[in-house]
Structure formats: structure tokens, C-alpha cells
Amino acid sequence: MTASAQSLSVIIATDCGSTTTKAILIEKLGNEYRQTYRGEAPTTVEAPFEDVTRGVLNSFAELEELSGR
């Protein structure tokens, strides 16, 4: 399933750095896309987690808390 440009109203982008994972929420407001929220969490690439996904999910959780979504 693909989303058409007209129906795409929310985008989440991540940056997994060596110490911090950042996530941004981009929303379509009118005819423009704007970054509305930014979440951040420690990167979990090293022990004990050794799974970068956990840092991504934690940064998403912060986005949820900040945006109320």
C-alpha cells in the first residue's frame, strides 16, 4: 500500500546518532509541511540493549507525549 502525496499528512523522520536518537514529527498544515515536534532518546546500539530500535521507539514515545497523539 502506498500513500499518495495528497493523503500524506504526517511524516516521522529519525536520526540515529552514536549517542542520541532524534525523531521529528512533520505535519501538513494547509498547503505546507512543517516540523511540529521533536523527540530525543539515548541511542541503544551498545550493551545492554544492542538494538537501535529501542532508541527509535523511545524517541517516538517522546513525540507521542509532546504531541498528544
PDB file of C-alpha atoms in Angstrom:
ATOM      1  CA  MET A   1       0.000   0.000   0.000  1.00  0.00           C
ATOM      2  CA  THR A   2       1.360   3.422  -0.916  1.00  0.00           C
ATOM      3  CA  ALA A   3       0.244   6.825   0.231  1.00  0.00           C
ATOM      4  CA  SER A   4      -0.431   9.466  -2.370  1.00  0.00           C
ATOM      5  CA  ALA A   5       1.046  12.928  -1.847  1.00  0.00           C
ATOM      6  CA  GLN A   6      -2.451  14.309  -1.317  1.00  0.00           C
ATOM      7  CA  SER A   7      -3.298  11.929   1.531  1.00  0.00           C
ATOM      8  CA  LEU A   8       0.078  12.119   3.325  1.00  0.00           C
ATOM      9  CA  SER A   9      -0.498  14.424   6.306  1.00  0.00           C
ATOM     10  CA  VAL A  10       2.106  13.223   8.841  1.00  0.00           C
ATOM     11  CA  ILE A  11       5.757  12.200   8.447  1.00  0.00           C
ATOM     12  CA  ILE A  12       8.115  10.931  11.152  1.00  0.00           C
ATOM     13  CA  ALA A  13      11.843  11.068  10.444  1.00  0.00           C
ATOM     14  CA  THR A  14      14.644   9.730  12.639  1.00  0.00           C
ATOM     15  CA  ASP A  15      18.349  10.385  13.081  1.00  0.00           C
ATOM     16  CA  CYS A  16      20.160   7.572  14.895  1.00  0.00           C
ATOM     17  CA  GLY A  17      23.428   9.054  16.091  1.00  0.00           C
ATOM     18  CA  SER A  18      26.142   7.408  18.147  1.00  0.00           C
ATOM     19  CA  THR A  19      24.808   8.808  21.437  1.00  0.00           C
ATOM     20  CA  THR A  20      21.349  10.230  20.743  1.00  0.00           C
ATOM     21  CA  THR A  21      18.395   9.181  18.599  1.00  0.00           C
ATOM     22  CA  LYS A  22      16.207  12.039  17.446  1.00  0.00           C
ATOM     23  CA  ALA A  23      12.737  11.862  15.905  1.00  0.00           C
ATOM     24  CA  ILE A  24      10.816  14.718  14.334  1.00  0.00           C
ATOM     25  CA  LEU A  25       7.138  14.962  13.532  1.00  0.00           C
ATOM     26  CA  ILE A  26       6.332  16.791  10.308  1.00  0.00           C
ATOM     27  CA  GLU A  27       2.689  17.682   9.707  1.00  0.00           C
ATOM     28  CA  LYS A  28       0.868  19.106   6.729  1.00  0.00           C
ATOM     29  CA  LEU A  29      -0.606  22.436   7.774  1.00  0.00           C
ATOM     30  CA  GLY A  30      -2.600  23.926   4.947  1.00  0.00           C
ATOM     31  CA  ASN A  31      -0.504  23.502   1.807  1.00  0.00           C
ATOM     32  CA  GLU A  32       2.850  23.249   3.610  1.00  0.00           C
ATOM     33  CA  TYR A  33       4.702  20.682   5.673  1.00  0.00           C
ATOM     34  CA  ARG A  34       6.137  21.911   8.978  1.00  0.00           C
ATOM     35  CA  GLN A  35       8.159  20.299  11.734  1.00  0.00           C
ATOM     36  CA  THR A  36       5.877  20.457  14.747  1.00  0.00           C
ATOM     37  CA  TYR A  37       7.589  18.333  17.426  1.00  0.00           C
ATOM     38  CA  ARG A  38      10.990  16.826  18.209  1.00  0.00           C
ATOM     39  CA  GLY A  39      11.693  13.848  20.462  1.00  0.00           C
ATOM     40  CA  GLU A  40      15.036  12.612  21.710  1.00  0.00           C
ATOM     41  CA  ALA A  41      16.296   9.495  23.493  1.00  0.00           C
ATOM     42  CA  PRO A  42      19.638   7.812  24.155  1.00  0.00           C
ATOM     43  CA  THR A  43      20.810   5.600  21.303  1.00  0.00           C
ATOM     44  CA  THR A  44      20.633   1.939  22.332  1.00  0.00           C
ATOM     45  CA  VAL A  45      23.204   0.434  19.977  1.00  0.00           C
ATOM     46  CA  GLU A  46      25.546  -0.749  22.752  1.00  0.00           C
ATOM     47  CA  ALA A  47      25.130  -3.181  25.649  1.00  0.00           C
ATOM     48  CA  PRO A  48      22.898  -3.979  27.432  1.00  0.00           C
ATOM     49  CA  PHE A  49      20.300  -3.355  24.679  1.00  0.00           C
ATOM     50  CA  GLU A  50      22.358  -3.654  21.466  1.00  0.00           C
ATOM     51  CA  ASP A  51      19.264  -2.792  19.443  1.00  0.00           C
ATOM     52  CA  VAL A  52      18.947   0.647  17.836  1.00  0.00           C
ATOM     53  CA  THR A  53      15.189   0.071  17.519  1.00  0.00           C
ATOM     54  CA  ARG A  54      14.699   0.655  21.249  1.00  0.00           C
ATOM     55  CA  GLY A  55      16.148   4.165  20.993  1.00  0.00           C
ATOM     56  CA  VAL A  56      13.905   4.865  17.996  1.00  0.00           C
ATOM     57  CA  LEU A  57      10.817   3.652  19.866  1.00  0.00           C
ATOM     58  CA  ASN A  58      11.765   5.730  22.915  1.00  0.00           C
ATOM     59  CA  SER A  59      12.115   8.859  20.769  1.00  0.00           C
ATOM     60  CA  PHE A  60       8.713   8.059  19.211  1.00  0.00           C
ATOM     61  CA  ALA A  61       7.238   7.779  22.719  1.00  0.00           C
ATOM     62  CA  GLU A  62       8.516  11.270  23.487  1.00  0.00           C
ATOM     63  CA  LEU A  63       6.907  12.550  20.267  1.00  0.00           C
ATOM     64  CA  GLU A  64       3.619  10.966  21.351  1.00  0.00           C
ATOM     65  CA  GLU A  65       3.835  12.603  24.764  1.00  0.00           C
ATOM     66  CA  LEU A  66       4.664  16.037  23.373  1.00  0.00           C
ATOM     67  CA  SER A  67       2.094  15.987  20.561  1.00  0.00           C
ATOM     68  CA  GLY A  68      -0.724  14.222  22.402  1.00  0.00           C
ATOM     69  CA  ARG A  69      -1.068  11.730  19.542  1.00  0.00           C
TER      70      ARG A  69
END
